[in-house]
Amino acid sequence: MFRIPITPRAGWQQQARDFGFHFHTMYGEPYWDESAYYQFSLKQIENDLEDPSADIHQMCLQVVDEVVKSEELLTKFSIPQAFWQPIADSWFRQDPSLYSRLDFAYDGKSAARLYENNADTPTSLYESGFWQWLWLQGQVNAGLINRRADQFNSLQEKLIQRFAQIAQHYQLNQMHFACCQDTDEDRGTVQYLQDCAAEAGLKTDFVYIEDIGLSEDDYFTDLNDSVINSLFKLYPWEFMQREEFGQHIERASINWLEPMWKSVLSNKALMPMLWKRFPNHPNLLPAWFEDELSKADCSQLVKKPIFSREGANVSVIKNGETVLAADGPYGEEGFIYQAWHALPKFGDNHTLIGSWLVNDQPAGISVREDKSLITQDMSRYLPHVIL
């Protein structure tokens, strides 16, 4: 695994505008960074990332099956009691899932170690499935990368296939897509998924989360007063379950993407559960609930809110003292603690690998890096190759 400097493509910003990639720079700072790329061997991809991703995903599903049957565990996961039965129903109906992203610390030498499972609203999908592949083609054609170079990236193909399967499962030919207003990254991700769904033969409609209405007979509607029967929402279940419209979710009879059982899989409480069920697994980090801290046998811990996203409110604790912390809105729901395991460093950059799954199958990777040890929403995205 190497970080290799390279000359950026001439005029890539104009190409980004042409392809609707409007969030390559955010708040005046680069998000997409093609001044370098990460190079992996095929063995590293297949043995160290792809196979462990498939293995860990199945382990995670075993935890979901256990949690949905236990009121005690659902309480530990801070899931509101009103949703316990709907979540269990969603799981036992086998409501289909679209995608997930496992975040790993990996240096190309030792075993990849799982930080968390982004199973409900993972972003950086457009960059991973489409844009970095376009980058590879451009740099190969320019003679800057060997023509034998490949990329671990079947995301777009698998997403289109999965949308077709989901459409068949629910017997539908139309789906709504939603995200919050004023988020270029989220809108770009959702637009990409709309394009994939359209390739699968679905008619797609878009509505902002803030514009979803409620009819007199408890159905959710869009701005045209059309009933929403199937909805992909880039919006977390833990928000939805606590908001005013949450009480109407079950009666609305919507086919949800992601399904409601993802409330368990996307929850940080998954991490101590994995460690309990699969202790000493080479790809897991020791993790504990707050009431189990007396069992923690390491001097340095990472404290994570159960619902944290993009590194918000994550802190590093050494010998009982907080030595690093990120701001954010989370924490009231409780915390889990994970054994400290630093991201690998390439030059001045701390590097995180995101391993994507579609329909339970590994589908590609994304690479993010930051000067900070905590990867957040503004951490840079770099492409990768296999050579």
Coordinates of C-alpha atoms in Angstrom, one line a residue:
M1 CA 0.0 0.0 0.0
F2 CA 1.6 3.3 -1.2
R3 CA 0.5 6.9 -1.4
I4 CA 1.8 8.1 -4.7
P5 CA 1.9 11.8 -5.9
I6 CA 0.5 12.4 -9.4
T7 CA -0.3 15.4 -11.6
P8 CA -4.0 16.2 -11.4
R9 CA -5.9 16.0 -14.7
A10 CA -6.1 19.2 -16.7
G11 CA -9.5 20.7 -16.5
W12 CA -11.0 18.2 -14.1
Q13 CA -13.0 21.0 -12.4
Q14 CA -14.8 21.7 -15.6
Q15 CA -15.5 18.0 -16.1
A16 CA -16.8 17.9 -12.5
R17 CA -19.2 20.7 -13.3
D18 CA -20.3 18.9 -16.5
F19 CA -21.0 15.7 -14.5
G20 CA -22.8 17.4 -11.6
F21 CA -20.0 16.9 -9.1
H22 CA -20.7 20.2 -7.2
F23 CA -19.1 19.3 -3.9
H24 CA -15.5 18.6 -5.0
T25 CA -14.6 21.7 -3.0
M26 CA -16.5 22.6 0.2
Y27 CA -16.3 25.8 2.2
G28 CA -13.2 26.8 0.2
E29 CA -11.4 23.6 1.1
P30 CA -10.6 20.6 -1.3
Y31 CA -12.7 17.6 -0.7
W32 CA -11.8 15.6 -3.8
D33 CA -8.0 15.5 -4.0
E34 CA -6.3 14.0 -7.0
S35 CA -2.8 15.3 -6.3
A36 CA -2.0 11.7 -5.1
Y37 CA -3.6 8.2 -5.1
Y38 CA -3.3 5.1 -3.1
Q39 CA -1.9 1.9 -4.7
F40 CA -2.8 -1.6 -3.4
S41 CA -1.9 -5.0 -4.5
L42 CA -4.6 -7.5 -5.5
K43 CA -3.7 -9.6 -2.5
Q44 CA -4.2 -6.7 -0.2
I45 CA -7.6 -6.0 -1.6
E46 CA -8.9 -9.5 -1.7
N47 CA -7.4 -11.0 1.5
D48 CA -7.2 -7.9 3.7
L49 CA -10.3 -5.9 2.8
E50 CA -12.7 -7.8 0.6
D51 CA -12.8 -11.1 2.5
P52 CA -12.9 -9.5 6.0
S53 CA -15.7 -7.1 4.8
A54 CA -17.9 -10.1 3.8
D55 CA -17.1 -11.9 7.0
I56 CA -17.7 -9.0 9.3
H57 CA -21.0 -8.1 7.6
Q58 CA -22.3 -11.6 8.3
M59 CA -21.2 -11.2 11.9
C60 CA -23.1 -7.9 12.1
L61 CA -26.3 -9.5 10.8
Q62 CA -26.0 -12.1 13.5
V63 CA -25.9 -9.3 16.1
V64 CA -29.0 -7.7 14.5
D65 CA -30.9 -11.0 14.9
E66 CA -30.0 -11.1 18.6
V67 CA -30.8 -7.5 19.3
V68 CA -34.2 -7.4 17.8
K69 CA -35.3 -10.3 20.1
S70 CA -34.1 -8.6 23.3
E71 CA -35.7 -5.6 25.0
E72 CA -32.6 -5.2 27.1
L73 CA -30.4 -4.9 24.1
L74 CA -32.8 -2.6 22.3
T75 CA -32.7 -0.3 25.3
K76 CA -28.8 -0.4 25.2
F77 CA -29.0 0.7 21.6
S78 CA -31.1 3.7 22.7
I79 CA -33.9 2.8 20.3
P80 CA -37.3 4.2 21.3
Q81 CA -39.7 1.5 22.6
A82 CA -42.4 2.4 20.1
F83 CA -40.1 1.1 17.3
W84 CA -39.0 -2.2 18.9
Q85 CA -41.7 -4.2 17.2
P86 CA -41.6 -2.4 13.9
I87 CA -37.9 -3.0 13.7
A88 CA -38.3 -6.7 14.6
D89 CA -41.0 -7.0 12.0
S90 CA -38.8 -5.4 9.3
W91 CA -36.0 -7.8 10.2
F92 CA -38.2 -10.9 10.1
R93 CA -39.9 -9.9 6.9
Q94 CA -36.4 -9.6 5.5
D95 CA -37.0 -6.2 4.1
P96 CA -34.2 -5.7 1.5
S97 CA -31.2 -3.5 2.1
L98 CA -29.4 -1.5 -0.5
Y99 CA -25.8 -0.7 0.8
S100 CA -23.5 -0.3 3.7
R101 CA -19.9 1.0 4.4
L102 CA -17.5 -0.5 6.9
D103 CA -14.7 1.9 8.0
F104 CA -11.3 0.3 8.6
A105 CA -7.9 1.3 9.8
Y106 CA -5.5 -0.4 7.4
D107 CA -1.8 0.1 6.6
G108 CA -1.3 -2.5 4.0
K109 CA 0.7 -4.7 6.4
S110 CA -1.3 -5.7 9.5
A111 CA -5.0 -6.8 9.7
A112 CA -7.6 -4.2 8.9
R113 CA -9.4 -3.1 12.1
L114 CA -13.1 -2.1 12.1
Y115 CA -13.9 1.3 13.4
E116 CA -17.7 1.3 12.7
N117 CA -20.5 0.3 10.4
N118 CA -22.1 3.1 8.4
A119 CA -25.2 1.1 7.4
D120 CA -28.0 3.6 7.2
T121 CA -26.8 6.8 5.5
P122 CA -23.3 6.3 4.2
T123 CA -22.1 9.0 1.8
S124 CA -19.1 9.4 -0.6
L125 CA -21.0 6.9 -2.9
Y126 CA -20.8 9.0 -6.1
E127 CA -17.1 9.6 -5.7
S128 CA -16.5 5.9 -5.0
G129 CA -18.8 4.3 -7.6
F130 CA -18.3 6.8 -10.5
W131 CA -15.9 9.7 -10.2
Q132 CA -12.8 7.8 -9.1
W133 CA -13.3 5.3 -12.0
L134 CA -13.5 8.3 -14.4
W135 CA -10.2 9.6 -12.8
L136 CA -8.5 6.2 -13.4
Q137 CA -9.5 6.1 -17.1
G138 CA -8.3 9.7 -17.6
Q139 CA -4.9 9.1 -15.9
V140 CA -4.4 5.8 -17.8
N141 CA -5.2 7.6 -21.1
A142 CA -2.8 10.3 -20.2
G143 CA 0.0 7.8 -19.7
L144 CA 0.5 8.6 -16.0
I145 CA -0.8 5.3 -14.7
N146 CA 0.1 1.8 -16.0
R147 CA -2.6 0.4 -18.3
R148 CA -2.6 -2.8 -16.2
A149 CA -4.0 -0.8 -13.3
D150 CA -7.4 -1.7 -12.0
Q151 CA -9.7 -0.5 -9.2
F152 CA -11.7 -2.4 -6.6
N153 CA -15.0 -0.9 -7.8
S154 CA -18.1 -2.7 -8.9
L155 CA -20.4 -0.3 -7.0
Q156 CA -22.4 1.1 -9.8
E157 CA -23.0 -2.2 -11.5
K158 CA -24.1 -3.8 -8.2
L159 CA -26.3 -0.8 -7.2
I160 CA -28.2 -1.0 -10.5
Q161 CA -28.7 -4.8 -10.1
R162 CA -29.9 -4.3 -6.5
F163 CA -32.4 -1.6 -7.4
A164 CA -33.8 -4.0 -10.0
Q165 CA -34.1 -6.8 -7.3
I166 CA -35.7 -4.4 -4.8
A167 CA -38.2 -3.3 -7.4
Q168 CA -39.1 -6.9 -8.1
H169 CA -39.3 -7.7 -4.3
Y170 CA -41.9 -5.0 -3.7
Q171 CA -43.5 -5.2 -7.1
L172 CA -42.9 -1.5 -7.8
N173 CA -41.9 0.7 -10.8
Q174 CA -41.5 4.0 -9.0
M175 CA -39.6 5.3 -6.0
H176 CA -39.2 8.6 -4.2
F177 CA -35.7 9.8 -3.1
A178 CA -35.1 12.3 -0.3
C179 CA -32.4 14.2 1.6
C180 CA -32.1 17.4 3.5
Q181 CA -32.0 20.8 1.9
D182 CA -28.8 22.8 1.6
T183 CA -26.5 19.8 1.5
D184 CA -24.7 19.6 -1.9
E185 CA -23.0 16.3 -0.9
D186 CA -26.2 14.6 0.2
R187 CA -28.1 15.9 -2.9
G188 CA -25.2 14.6 -5.2
T189 CA -25.3 11.2 -3.5
V190 CA -29.1 10.9 -3.9
Q191 CA -29.0 12.1 -7.5
Y192 CA -26.4 9.4 -8.2
L193 CA -28.7 6.8 -6.6
Q194 CA -31.6 8.1 -8.7
D195 CA -29.6 7.6 -11.8
C196 CA -28.8 4.0 -10.8
A197 CA -32.4 3.3 -10.0
A198 CA -33.4 4.8 -13.4
E199 CA -30.9 2.4 -15.1
A200 CA -32.7 -0.4 -13.3
G201 CA -36.0 0.7 -14.9
L202 CA -37.5 2.6 -12.0
K203 CA -39.3 6.0 -12.3
T204 CA -37.8 8.3 -9.7
D205 CA -39.1 11.3 -7.9
F206 CA -37.3 13.6 -5.6
V207 CA -38.5 15.4 -2.5
Y208 CA -36.6 17.2 0.3
I209 CA -37.1 15.8 3.7
E210 CA -38.3 19.2 4.9
D211 CA -41.0 19.1 2.2
I212 CA -42.6 15.8 3.0
G213 CA -46.1 16.2 4.2
L214 CA -48.8 14.2 6.0
S215 CA -52.2 13.5 4.5
E216 CA -55.4 13.3 6.5
D217 CA -55.3 9.5 6.4
D218 CA -51.7 9.3 7.7
Y219 CA -49.8 8.8 4.4
F220 CA -46.6 10.8 3.6
T221 CA -46.8 12.9 0.5
D222 CA -44.6 15.0 -1.7
L223 CA -45.1 18.6 -2.9
N224 CA -47.5 17.4 -5.6
D225 CA -49.6 15.7 -2.9
S226 CA -48.7 12.3 -4.4
V227 CA -48.5 9.5 -1.8
I228 CA -45.0 8.2 -1.1
N229 CA -45.2 4.4 -1.3
S230 CA -41.4 3.6 -1.5
L231 CA -38.7 6.0 -0.3
F232 CA -34.9 6.0 -0.3
K233 CA -34.0 8.5 2.4
L234 CA -30.6 9.8 3.1
Y235 CA -31.7 10.7 6.6
P236 CA -30.9 8.7 9.8
W237 CA -33.5 6.5 11.4
E238 CA -32.5 7.8 14.9
F239 CA -33.7 11.3 13.8
M240 CA -36.9 10.0 12.2
Q241 CA -37.9 8.0 15.3
R242 CA -37.7 11.0 17.5
E243 CA -39.3 13.7 15.4
E244 CA -42.9 14.8 15.2
F245 CA -43.7 12.7 12.1
G246 CA -42.2 9.6 13.7
Q247 CA -45.5 8.5 15.3
H248 CA -46.9 8.2 11.8
I249 CA -44.1 6.1 10.3
E250 CA -45.7 2.6 10.8
R251 CA -49.2 3.6 9.5
A252 CA -47.7 5.3 6.4
S253 CA -47.0 1.8 5.0
I254 CA -43.8 2.8 3.1
N255 CA -41.2 0.5 1.6
W256 CA -38.1 2.1 3.2
L257 CA -34.6 2.2 2.0
E258 CA -32.8 1.7 4.1
P259 CA -35.2 -0.6 6.0
M260 CA -36.0 0.0 9.6
W261 CA -33.8 -2.9 10.9
K262 CA -30.8 -0.8 9.8
S263 CA -31.5 1.2 13.0
V264 CA -29.6 -1.6 14.8
L265 CA -26.8 -2.1 12.2
S266 CA -25.9 1.6 12.0
N267 CA -25.7 2.0 15.7
K268 CA -22.4 2.4 17.5
A269 CA -23.6 0.0 20.1
L270 CA -23.0 -2.7 17.5
M271 CA -19.3 -2.5 18.3
P272 CA -19.3 -3.8 21.9
M273 CA -21.9 -6.4 20.8
L274 CA -19.5 -7.6 18.1
W275 CA -16.6 -7.9 20.6
K276 CA -18.8 -9.8 23.0
R277 CA -19.9 -12.3 20.4
F278 CA -16.6 -12.6 18.5
P279 CA -13.9 -11.8 21.0
N280 CA -10.3 -11.5 19.7
H281 CA -11.4 -11.6 16.1
P282 CA -8.4 -10.2 14.1
N283 CA -10.5 -7.5 12.4
L284 CA -12.3 -6.2 15.5
L285 CA -11.2 -3.8 18.2
P286 CA -12.1 -4.4 21.9
A287 CA -15.2 -2.3 22.8
W288 CA -17.5 -1.8 25.8
F289 CA -20.7 -0.1 26.9
E290 CA -20.4 2.6 29.5
D291 CA -21.5 0.3 32.3
E292 CA -18.7 -2.1 31.3
L293 CA -15.8 0.3 31.5
S294 CA -14.4 -1.5 34.5
K295 CA -13.6 -4.4 32.1
A296 CA -11.6 -2.2 29.8
D297 CA -8.0 -3.3 30.0
C298 CA -6.3 -0.5 28.0
S299 CA -5.0 2.9 29.0
Q300 CA -6.2 4.7 25.8
L301 CA -9.8 4.6 24.6
V302 CA -11.9 6.2 22.0
K303 CA -15.3 7.5 23.3
K304 CA -18.1 7.5 20.7
P305 CA -21.7 8.6 21.0
I306 CA -24.1 5.8 20.0
F307 CA -25.5 8.0 17.2
S308 CA -22.4 9.9 16.1
R309 CA -21.8 10.5 12.4
E310 CA -18.7 11.8 10.5
G311 CA -16.6 11.9 13.7
A312 CA -18.8 14.3 15.6
N313 CA -18.4 14.3 19.4
V314 CA -15.7 11.5 19.2
S315 CA -13.0 11.9 21.8
V316 CA -9.7 10.2 22.7
I317 CA -9.1 9.4 26.4
K318 CA -5.7 8.5 27.7
N319 CA -5.3 7.5 31.3
G320 CA -8.6 9.0 32.1
E321 CA -7.8 12.4 30.5
T322 CA -9.4 13.6 27.2
V323 CA -6.5 14.4 24.8
L324 CA -8.4 15.0 21.6
A325 CA -12.1 15.8 20.9
A326 CA -14.4 16.7 18.1
D327 CA -17.4 19.0 18.4
G328 CA -20.9 18.0 17.5
P329 CA -24.6 17.6 18.5
Y330 CA -24.4 14.0 19.8
G331 CA -24.0 12.4 23.2
E332 CA -27.3 12.6 25.1
E333 CA -28.1 9.1 23.9
G334 CA -25.0 7.6 25.6
F335 CA -21.6 6.4 24.6
I336 CA -19.6 3.3 23.8
Y337 CA -15.8 2.9 24.3
Q338 CA -13.4 1.4 21.8
A339 CA -9.8 0.4 22.3
W340 CA -7.5 3.0 20.8
H341 CA -6.0 2.0 17.4
A342 CA -4.5 4.8 15.5
L343 CA -5.1 5.4 11.8
P344 CA -2.0 4.6 9.7
K345 CA 0.0 7.6 8.6
F346 CA 1.2 8.3 5.1
G347 CA 3.3 11.4 5.2
D348 CA 1.3 13.9 7.3
N349 CA -2.0 12.2 6.5
H350 CA -4.0 9.8 8.6
T351 CA -5.8 7.4 6.2
L352 CA -9.2 5.7 6.6
I353 CA -10.5 2.9 4.3
G354 CA -14.2 2.7 3.6
S355 CA -15.3 -0.8 2.4
W356 CA -18.6 -0.8 0.5
L357 CA -21.2 -3.6 0.4
V358 CA -24.2 -3.8 -1.9
N359 CA -26.7 -6.6 -1.3
D360 CA -24.4 -8.1 1.3
Q361 CA -21.5 -8.3 -1.2
P362 CA -18.3 -6.3 -1.1
A363 CA -18.4 -3.8 -3.9
G364 CA -15.4 -1.4 -3.6
I365 CA -13.4 0.9 -1.4
S366 CA -13.0 4.6 -0.7
V367 CA -10.0 6.3 0.8
R368 CA -10.2 9.4 3.0
E369 CA -7.4 11.2 4.7
D370 CA -7.0 14.0 7.2
K371 CA -4.3 15.8 9.1
S372 CA -6.3 15.0 12.2
L373 CA -6.6 11.6 13.8
I374 CA -10.4 11.9 13.6
T375 CA -11.9 11.5 10.2
Q376 CA -14.8 14.0 9.7
D377 CA -17.1 15.2 6.9
M378 CA -14.4 17.5 5.4
S379 CA -11.7 14.9 5.3
R380 CA -10.2 14.6 1.8
Y381 CA -11.2 11.9 -0.7
L382 CA -8.3 10.3 -2.7
P383 CA -8.7 7.7 -5.5
H384 CA -7.1 4.3 -5.5
V385 CA -5.7 1.7 -7.9
I386 CA -4.8 -2.0 -7.8
L387 CA -1.5 -2.8 -9.5

